[in-house]
PDB file of C-alpha atoms and ligand atoms in Angstrom:
ATOM      1  CA  MET J 227     112.313 106.625 165.481  1.00 71.00           C
ATOM      2  CA  ALA J 228     108.302 108.931 164.830  1.00 94.00           C
ATOM      3  CA  HIS J 229     107.871 109.530 161.069  1.00 97.00           C
ATOM      4  CA  GLN J 230     108.133 112.338 159.652  1.00 97.00           C
ATOM      5  CA  LEU J 231     107.168 115.374 157.611  1.00 98.00           C
ATOM      6  CA  PRO J 232     110.064 115.670 154.526  1.00 97.00           C
ATOM      7  CA  PRO J 233     110.260 119.430 153.865  1.00 97.00           C
ATOM      8  CA  LEU J 234     109.316 120.267 150.212  1.00 97.00           C
ATOM      9  CA  PRO J 235     112.279 120.414 148.169  1.00 97.00           C
ATOM     10  CA  TYR J 236     111.811 124.239 147.395  1.00 98.00           C
ATOM     11  CA  GLY J 237     109.328 127.125 147.997  1.00 98.00           C
ATOM     12  CA  TYR J 238     106.121 127.063 148.531  1.00 98.00           C
ATOM     13  CA  ASP J 239     105.982 130.016 146.285  1.00 98.00           C
ATOM     14  CA  ALA J 240     108.216 128.251 143.591  1.00 98.00           C
ATOM     15  CA  LEU J 241     105.920 126.335 141.828  1.00 98.00           C
ATOM     16  CA  GLU J 242     103.656 129.131 140.658  1.00 98.00           C
ATOM     17  CA  PRO J 243     101.328 129.985 138.430  1.00 98.00           C
ATOM     18  CA  VAL J 244     101.312 126.053 137.851  1.00 98.00           C
ATOM     19  CA  ILE J 245     100.007 125.568 141.109  1.00 98.00           C
ATOM     20  CA  ASP J 246      99.975 128.541 143.893  1.00 98.00           C
ATOM     21  CA  LYS J 247     101.888 129.203 146.620  1.00 98.00           C
ATOM     22  CA  GLN J 248      98.160 128.456 149.448  1.00 98.00           C
ATOM     23  CA  THR J 249      97.500 125.504 147.941  1.00 98.00           C
ATOM     24  CA  MET J 250     100.823 124.444 147.947  1.00 98.00           C
ATOM     25  CA  THR J 251     101.251 125.572 151.911  1.00 98.00           C
ATOM     26  CA  VAL J 252      98.106 123.953 153.182  1.00 98.00           C
ATOM     27  CA  HIS J 253      99.003 120.498 151.505  1.00 98.00           C
ATOM     28  CA  HIS J 254     102.382 120.103 152.356  1.00 98.00           C
ATOM     29  CA  ASP J 255     101.661 121.909 156.814  1.00 98.00           C
ATOM     30  CA  LEU J 256      98.332 120.928 156.848  1.00 98.00           C
ATOM     31  CA  HIS J 257      97.820 117.520 154.335  1.00 98.00           C
ATOM     32  CA  HIS J 258     100.873 115.574 154.333  1.00 98.00           C
ATOM     33  CA  GLY J 259     101.633 117.613 157.844  1.00 98.00           C
ATOM     34  CA  ALA J 260      98.094 115.633 159.158  1.00 98.00           C
ATOM     35  CA  TYR J 261      99.284 111.929 157.610  1.00 98.00           C
ATOM     36  CA  VAL J 262     102.503 111.490 159.064  1.00 98.00           C
ATOM     37  CA  LYS J 263     100.257 112.271 162.452  1.00 98.00           C
ATOM     38  CA  ASN J 264      97.704 110.418 162.116  1.00 98.00           C
ATOM     39  CA  LEU J 265     100.372 107.182 160.830  1.00 98.00           C
ATOM     40  CA  ASN J 266     102.298 108.116 163.760  1.00 98.00           C
ATOM     41  CA  ALA J 267      99.134 108.050 166.559  1.00 97.00           C
ATOM     42  CA  ALA J 268      98.300 104.912 164.620  1.00 97.00           C
ATOM     43  CA  LEU J 269     101.236 103.019 164.946  1.00 97.00           C
ATOM     44  CA  GLU J 270     101.417 103.852 168.808  1.00 97.00           C
ATOM     45  CA  LYS J 271      99.154 101.077 169.720  1.00 94.00           C
ATOM     46  CA  HIS J 272     101.606  98.007 167.345  1.00 97.00           C
ATOM     47  CA  PRO J 273     105.115  98.966 168.843  1.00 94.00           C
ATOM     48  CA  GLN J 274     106.453  96.481 166.670  1.00 95.00           C
ATOM     49  CA  LEU J 275     105.409  98.050 163.447  1.00 97.00           C
ATOM     50  CA  ALA J 276     107.555 101.190 165.064  1.00 93.00           C
ATOM     51  CA  ASP J 277     111.037 100.272 162.510  1.00 93.00           C
ATOM     52  CA  LYS J 278     109.321  99.582 158.789  1.00 96.00           C
ATOM     53  CA  THR J 279     109.048 101.476 155.724  1.00 96.00           C
ATOM     54  CA  PRO J 280     105.542 102.991 155.064  1.00 97.00           C
ATOM     55  CA  GLU J 281     105.907 101.416 151.927  1.00 96.00           C
ATOM     56  CA  ASP J 282     106.366  97.996 153.844  1.00 96.00           C
ATOM     57  CA  LEU J 283     103.632  99.126 156.236  1.00 97.00           C
ATOM     58  CA  ILE J 284     101.955  99.103 152.510  1.00 98.00           C
ATOM     59  CA  ARG J 285     103.054  96.651 150.622  1.00 96.00           C
ATOM     60  CA  ASP J 286     101.712  93.743 152.485  1.00 94.00           C
ATOM     61  CA  LEU J 287      98.610  95.393 154.712  1.00 97.00           C
ATOM     62  CA  ASN J 288      97.213  91.789 155.614  1.00 96.00           C
ATOM     63  CA  ALA J 289     100.569  91.762 157.959  1.00 96.00           C
ATOM     64  CA  ILE J 290      98.900  95.077 159.707  1.00 98.00           C
ATOM     65  CA  PRO J 291      96.571  94.560 162.963  1.00 98.00           C
ATOM     66  CA  GLU J 292      92.897  95.303 161.570  1.00 98.00           C
ATOM     67  CA  ASP J 293      92.492  97.846 164.637  1.00 98.00           C
ATOM     68  CA  ILE J 294      94.756  99.809 163.480  1.00 98.00           C
ATOM     69  CA  ARG J 295      94.707  98.868 159.400  1.00 98.00           C
ATOM     70  CA  GLY J 296      92.703 100.956 157.476  1.00 98.00           C
ATOM     71  CA  ALA J 297      94.535 103.996 159.638  1.00 98.00           C
ATOM     72  CA  VAL J 298      98.039 102.392 158.173  1.00 98.00           C
ATOM     73  CA  ARG J 299      96.658 101.938 154.741  1.00 98.00           C
ATOM     74  CA  ASN J 300      95.189 105.620 154.907  1.00 98.00           C
ATOM     75  CA  ASN J 301      98.666 107.792 156.040  1.00 98.00           C
ATOM     76  CA  ALA J 302     100.846 105.631 155.074  1.00 98.00           C
ATOM     77  CA  GLY J 303      99.834 105.777 151.702  1.00 98.00           C
ATOM     78  CA  GLY J 304      98.979 109.524 152.595  1.00 98.00           C
ATOM     79  CA  HIS J 305     102.575 110.035 154.116  1.00 98.00           C
ATOM     80  CA  VAL J 306     104.478 107.703 150.748  1.00 98.00           C
ATOM     81  CA  ASN J 307     101.908 109.329 147.630  1.00 98.00           C
ATOM     82  CA  HIS J 308     102.776 112.838 149.128  1.00 98.00           C
ATOM     83  CA  THR J 309     106.546 111.979 149.368  1.00 98.00           C
ATOM     84  CA  MET J 310     106.511 110.611 145.694  1.00 98.00           C
ATOM     85  CA  PHE J 311     104.832 114.127 144.986  1.00 98.00           C
ATOM     86  CA  TRP J 312     106.808 117.124 145.892  1.00 98.00           C
ATOM     87  CA  LYS J 313     110.535 115.032 144.262  1.00 98.00           C
ATOM     88  CA  ILE J 314     108.431 115.399 141.191  1.00 98.00           C
ATOM     89  CA  MET J 315     108.112 118.126 140.404  1.00 98.00           C
ATOM     90  CA  LYS J 316     110.478 121.458 140.411  1.00 98.00           C
ATOM     91  CA  PRO J 317     110.343 124.962 139.101  1.00 98.00           C
ATOM     92  CA  LYS J 318     110.954 125.139 135.703  1.00 95.00           C
ATOM     93  CA  GLY J 319     109.925 121.162 134.993  1.00 97.00           C
ATOM     94  CA  GLY J 320     108.136 120.169 132.382  1.00 97.00           C
ATOM     95  CA  GLY J 321     108.813 119.832 128.115  1.00 96.00           C
ATOM     96  CA  ASP J 322     109.668 116.145 126.624  1.00 97.00           C
ATOM     97  CA  PRO J 323     110.726 113.900 129.048  1.00 98.00           C
ATOM     98  CA  SER J 324     114.466 112.485 127.967  1.00 94.00           C
ATOM     99  CA  GLY J 325     116.346 109.448 129.102  1.00 95.00           C
ATOM    100  CA  PRO J 326     115.017 105.787 129.264  1.00 97.00           C
ATOM    101  CA  ILE J 327     111.885 107.342 130.665  1.00 98.00           C
ATOM    102  CA  ALA J 328     110.921 108.992 127.476  1.00 98.00           C
ATOM    103  CA  GLU J 329     112.097 105.114 125.343  1.00 98.00           C
ATOM    104  CA  ALA J 330     110.083 103.277 128.162  1.00 98.00           C
ATOM    105  CA  ILE J 331     107.016 105.539 127.558  1.00 98.00           C
ATOM    106  CA  THR J 332     107.502 105.415 123.614  1.00 98.00           C
ATOM    107  CA  LYS J 333     107.476 102.115 123.151  1.00 97.00           C
ATOM    108  CA  ALA J 334     104.712 101.272 125.765  1.00 98.00           C
ATOM    109  CA  PHE J 335     101.797 104.021 124.668  1.00 98.00           C
ATOM    110  CA  GLY J 336     103.026 105.073 121.191  1.00 98.00           C
ATOM    111  CA  ASN J 337     104.581 108.276 121.664  1.00 98.00           C
ATOM    112  CA  PHE J 338     103.745 111.255 125.377  1.00 98.00           C
ATOM    113  CA  LYS J 339     101.737 112.256 123.909  1.00 98.00           C
ATOM    114  CA  ASP J 340      98.983 110.147 123.661  1.00 98.00           C
ATOM    115  CA  PHE J 341     100.988 108.146 127.074  1.00 98.00           C
ATOM    116  CA  GLN J 342      99.012 112.280 128.391  1.00 98.00           C
ATOM    117  CA  THR J 343      96.382 111.546 127.075  1.00 98.00           C
ATOM    118  CA  LYS J 344      95.965 108.649 129.153  1.00 98.00           C
ATOM    119  CA  PHE J 345      96.923 109.668 132.242  1.00 98.00           C
ATOM    120  CA  ASN J 346      94.825 112.819 131.798  1.00 98.00           C
ATOM    121  CA  ASP J 347      91.958 110.506 131.548  1.00 98.00           C
ATOM    122  CA  ALA J 348      92.996 108.574 133.745  1.00 98.00           C
ATOM    123  CA  GLY J 349      93.054 111.485 136.990  1.00 98.00           C
ATOM    124  CA  VAL J 350      89.711 113.121 135.472  1.00 98.00           C
ATOM    125  CA  LYS J 351      87.435 109.744 135.278  1.00 97.00           C
ATOM    126  CA  GLN J 352      89.318 108.897 138.989  1.00 97.00           C
ATOM    127  CA  PHE J 353      85.585 109.443 140.698  1.00 96.00           C
ATOM    128  CA  GLY J 354      86.355 111.526 144.314  1.00 96.00           C
ATOM    129  CA  SER J 355      89.656 111.571 145.560  1.00 98.00           C
ATOM    130  CA  GLY J 356      92.840 109.756 145.018  1.00 98.00           C
ATOM    131  CA  TRP J 357      95.647 109.372 141.768  1.00 98.00           C
ATOM    132  CA  VAL J 358      96.772 109.131 138.419  1.00 98.00           C
ATOM    133  CA  TRP J 359     100.020 106.608 138.457  1.00 98.00           C
ATOM    134  CA  LEU J 360     102.256 105.241 135.662  1.00 98.00           C
ATOM    135  CA  ALA J 361     102.897 102.183 136.933  1.00 98.00           C
ATOM    136  CA  GLY J 362     105.590  99.292 136.707  1.00 97.00           C
ATOM    137  CA  LYS J 363     104.494  95.897 136.613  1.00 95.00           C
ATOM    138  CA  ALA J 364     106.745  93.160 137.727  1.00 91.00           C
ATOM    139  CA  ASN J 365     107.575  91.790 134.082  1.00 91.00           C
ATOM    140  CA  GLY J 366     108.706  95.525 133.664  1.00 93.00           C
ATOM    141  CA  GLU J 367     105.386  96.017 131.606  1.00 96.00           C
ATOM    142  CA  LEU J 368     103.859  99.836 131.711  1.00 98.00           C
ATOM    143  CA  GLN J 369     100.502 101.239 132.781  1.00 98.00           C
ATOM    144  CA  VAL J 370      98.277 103.805 133.908  1.00 98.00           C
ATOM    145  CA  ILE J 371      96.134 103.355 136.503  1.00 98.00           C
ATOM    146  CA  SER J 372      94.193 105.499 138.909  1.00 98.00           C
ATOM    147  CA  THR J 373      93.938 104.752 142.911  1.00 98.00           C
ATOM    148  CA  PRO J 374      91.046 105.944 144.828  1.00 98.00           C
ATOM    149  CA  ASN J 375      91.655 108.253 148.393  1.00 98.00           C
ATOM    150  CA  GLN J 376      95.401 107.170 149.982  1.00 98.00           C
ATOM    151  CA  ASP J 377      95.756 103.454 148.232  1.00 98.00           C
ATOM    152  CA  ASN J 378      99.262 103.170 146.181  1.00 98.00           C
ATOM    153  CA  PRO J 379     100.113 101.083 143.904  1.00 98.00           C
ATOM    154  CA  ILE J 380     102.495  99.339 146.028  1.00 97.00           C
ATOM    155  CA  SER J 381     100.018  97.741 147.635  1.00 97.00           C
ATOM    156  CA  GLN J 382      99.088  96.228 144.751  1.00 96.00           C
ATOM    157  CA  GLY J 383     102.040  94.683 144.068  1.00 95.00           C
ATOM    158  CA  LEU J 384     102.928  98.043 140.956  1.00 97.00           C
ATOM    159  CA  TYR J 385     105.853  99.755 141.487  1.00 96.00           C
ATOM    160  CA  PRO J 386     104.778 103.557 141.550  1.00 97.00           C
ATOM    161  CA  ILE J 387     107.020 105.049 139.022  1.00 98.00           C
ATOM    162  CA  PHE J 388     104.787 108.617 139.564  1.00 98.00           C
ATOM    163  CA  GLY J 389     101.723 109.537 139.925  1.00 98.00           C
ATOM    164  CA  ASN J 390      99.428 113.218 139.943  1.00 98.00           C
ATOM    165  CA  ASP J 391      97.029 113.589 143.065  1.00 98.00           C
ATOM    166  CA  VAL J 392      93.462 114.482 141.831  1.00 98.00           C
ATOM    167  CA  TRP J 393      91.738 115.546 145.460  1.00 98.00           C
ATOM    168  CA  GLU J 394      90.430 118.628 145.091  1.00 97.00           C
ATOM    169  CA  HIS J 395      92.717 119.706 147.903  1.00 98.00           C
ATOM    170  CA  ALA J 396      95.922 118.984 145.397  1.00 98.00           C
ATOM    171  CA  TYR J 397      93.516 122.088 142.870  1.00 98.00           C
ATOM    172  CA  TYR J 398      90.478 123.477 144.134  1.00 98.00           C
ATOM    173  CA  LEU J 399      91.792 127.005 145.393  1.00 97.00           C
ATOM    174  CA  LYS J 400      93.024 127.828 142.402  1.00 98.00           C
ATOM    175  CA  TYR J 401      91.295 126.026 139.756  1.00 98.00           C
ATOM    176  CA  ASN J 402      87.904 125.212 141.839  1.00 97.00           C
ATOM    177  CA  ASN J 403      85.913 122.110 139.730  1.00 97.00           C
ATOM    178  CA  ARG J 404      88.420 122.402 136.581  1.00 97.00           C
ATOM    179  CA  ARG J 405      89.920 118.819 136.890  1.00 97.00           C
ATOM    180  CA  PRO J 406      90.930 118.800 133.258  1.00 98.00           C
ATOM    181  CA  GLU J 407      92.659 122.247 133.600  1.00 98.00           C
ATOM    182  CA  TYR J 408      95.130 121.430 136.507  1.00 98.00           C
ATOM    183  CA  LEU J 409      95.620 118.840 135.107  1.00 98.00           C
ATOM    184  CA  THR J 410      97.205 119.496 131.774  1.00 98.00           C
ATOM    185  CA  ALA J 411      99.273 122.004 133.037  1.00 98.00           C
ATOM    186  CA  TRP J 412     101.236 120.172 135.587  1.00 98.00           C
ATOM    187  CA  TRP J 413     103.589 118.807 133.459  1.00 98.00           C
ATOM    188  CA  ASN J 414     104.570 121.942 133.439  1.00 98.00           C
ATOM    189  CA  VAL J 415     106.108 120.976 137.175  1.00 98.00           C
ATOM    190  CA  VAL J 416     107.137 117.620 136.272  1.00 98.00           C
ATOM    191  CA  ASN J 417     110.292 116.609 137.873  1.00 98.00           C
ATOM    192  CA  TRP J 418     111.961 114.427 134.752  1.00 98.00           C
ATOM    193  CA  ASP J 419     115.177 113.757 136.164  1.00 97.00           C
ATOM    194  CA  GLU J 420     113.223 112.533 139.517  1.00 97.00           C
ATOM    195  CA  ILE J 421     111.093 110.405 137.121  1.00 98.00           C
ATOM    196  CA  ASN J 422     114.312 108.990 135.421  1.00 97.00           C
ATOM    197  CA  HIS J 423     115.287 107.899 139.122  1.00 96.00           C
ATOM    198  CA  ARG J 424     112.508 106.443 140.021  1.00 97.00           C
ATOM    199  CA  PHE J 425     112.501 104.931 137.397  1.00 97.00           C
ATOM    200  CA  ALA J 426     115.975 103.571 136.703  1.00 95.00           C
ATOM    201  CA  ALA J 427     115.206 102.454 140.348  1.00 94.00           C
ATOM    202  CA  PHE J 428     111.967 100.102 139.341  1.00 94.00           C
ATOM    203  CA  LYS J 429     114.360  98.538 136.435  1.00 93.00           C
ATOM    204  CA  SER J 430     116.787  97.506 138.160  1.00 90.00           C
ATOM    205  CA  GLY J 431     114.010  96.017 140.497  1.00 81.00           C
ATOM    206  CA  LYS J 432     115.210  97.392 143.814  1.00 61.00           C
ATOM    207  CA  GLU J 433     113.132  98.509 146.325  1.00 53.00           C
ATOM    208  CA  ALA J 434     110.047 100.321 144.864  1.00 45.00           C
ATOM    209  CA  HIS J 435     110.533 103.238 145.903  1.00 47.00           C
ATOM    210  CA  GLU J 436     112.804 105.492 147.235  1.00 48.00           C
ATOM    211  CA  PRO J 437     113.893 104.621 150.990  1.00 43.00           C
ATOM    212  CA  ALA J 438     111.000 107.528 151.087  1.00 41.00           C
ATOM    213  CA  MET J 439     111.339 108.506 154.268  1.00 37.00           C
ATOM    214  CA  ALA J 440     114.163 110.735 156.414  1.00 32.00           C
ATOM    215  CA  ARG J 441     112.669 108.613 158.911  1.00 30.00           C
TER     216      ARG J 441
HETATM  217 MN1  MN3 M 249      97.465 116.058 148.456  1.00 97.48          MN
END
């Protein structure tokens, strides 16, 4: 069965005023929709890959046939990234983290504010399109990284605990060129319950990711 665009877990206007309805509509339906469509089109040429999850496809890109490697990198990456992104946000989210992720952030970065500063700085400094992440290493350490385009930490052997989208399509309609303002406001819609869920999966050494997809 082909990969499918998952529905947004809330309304298009649910993250107002942090993220406006028009941005959410275009971002989910058109941008994420296109990644799914383009991924399915690329995979048609290699039916042996049909049963792989999008995470499996990007875990070892060298194993992907060269003629579709770029398309898989961009579009399976885009699919995995956005599937996570919708879920790690929610209306009336934000606030200080709680539970195990709060303890882990304090241990790794000193305190939540310093972590946010580090995360936002990495997002501002990502040149052009990309993502900023809290990623987990195989030895359990946490780090803030950024990736270009739709690259996901999975392709570097890291676990994507959560990330923010710093492509202009994620914020330009409302924030124009003010990416730092978007990065700061975004914390008000973060879903710490879902992030704790992903962190627990990382700590338990399970598959690096949610079965991202309703296939
Ligand atoms: Mn995006």
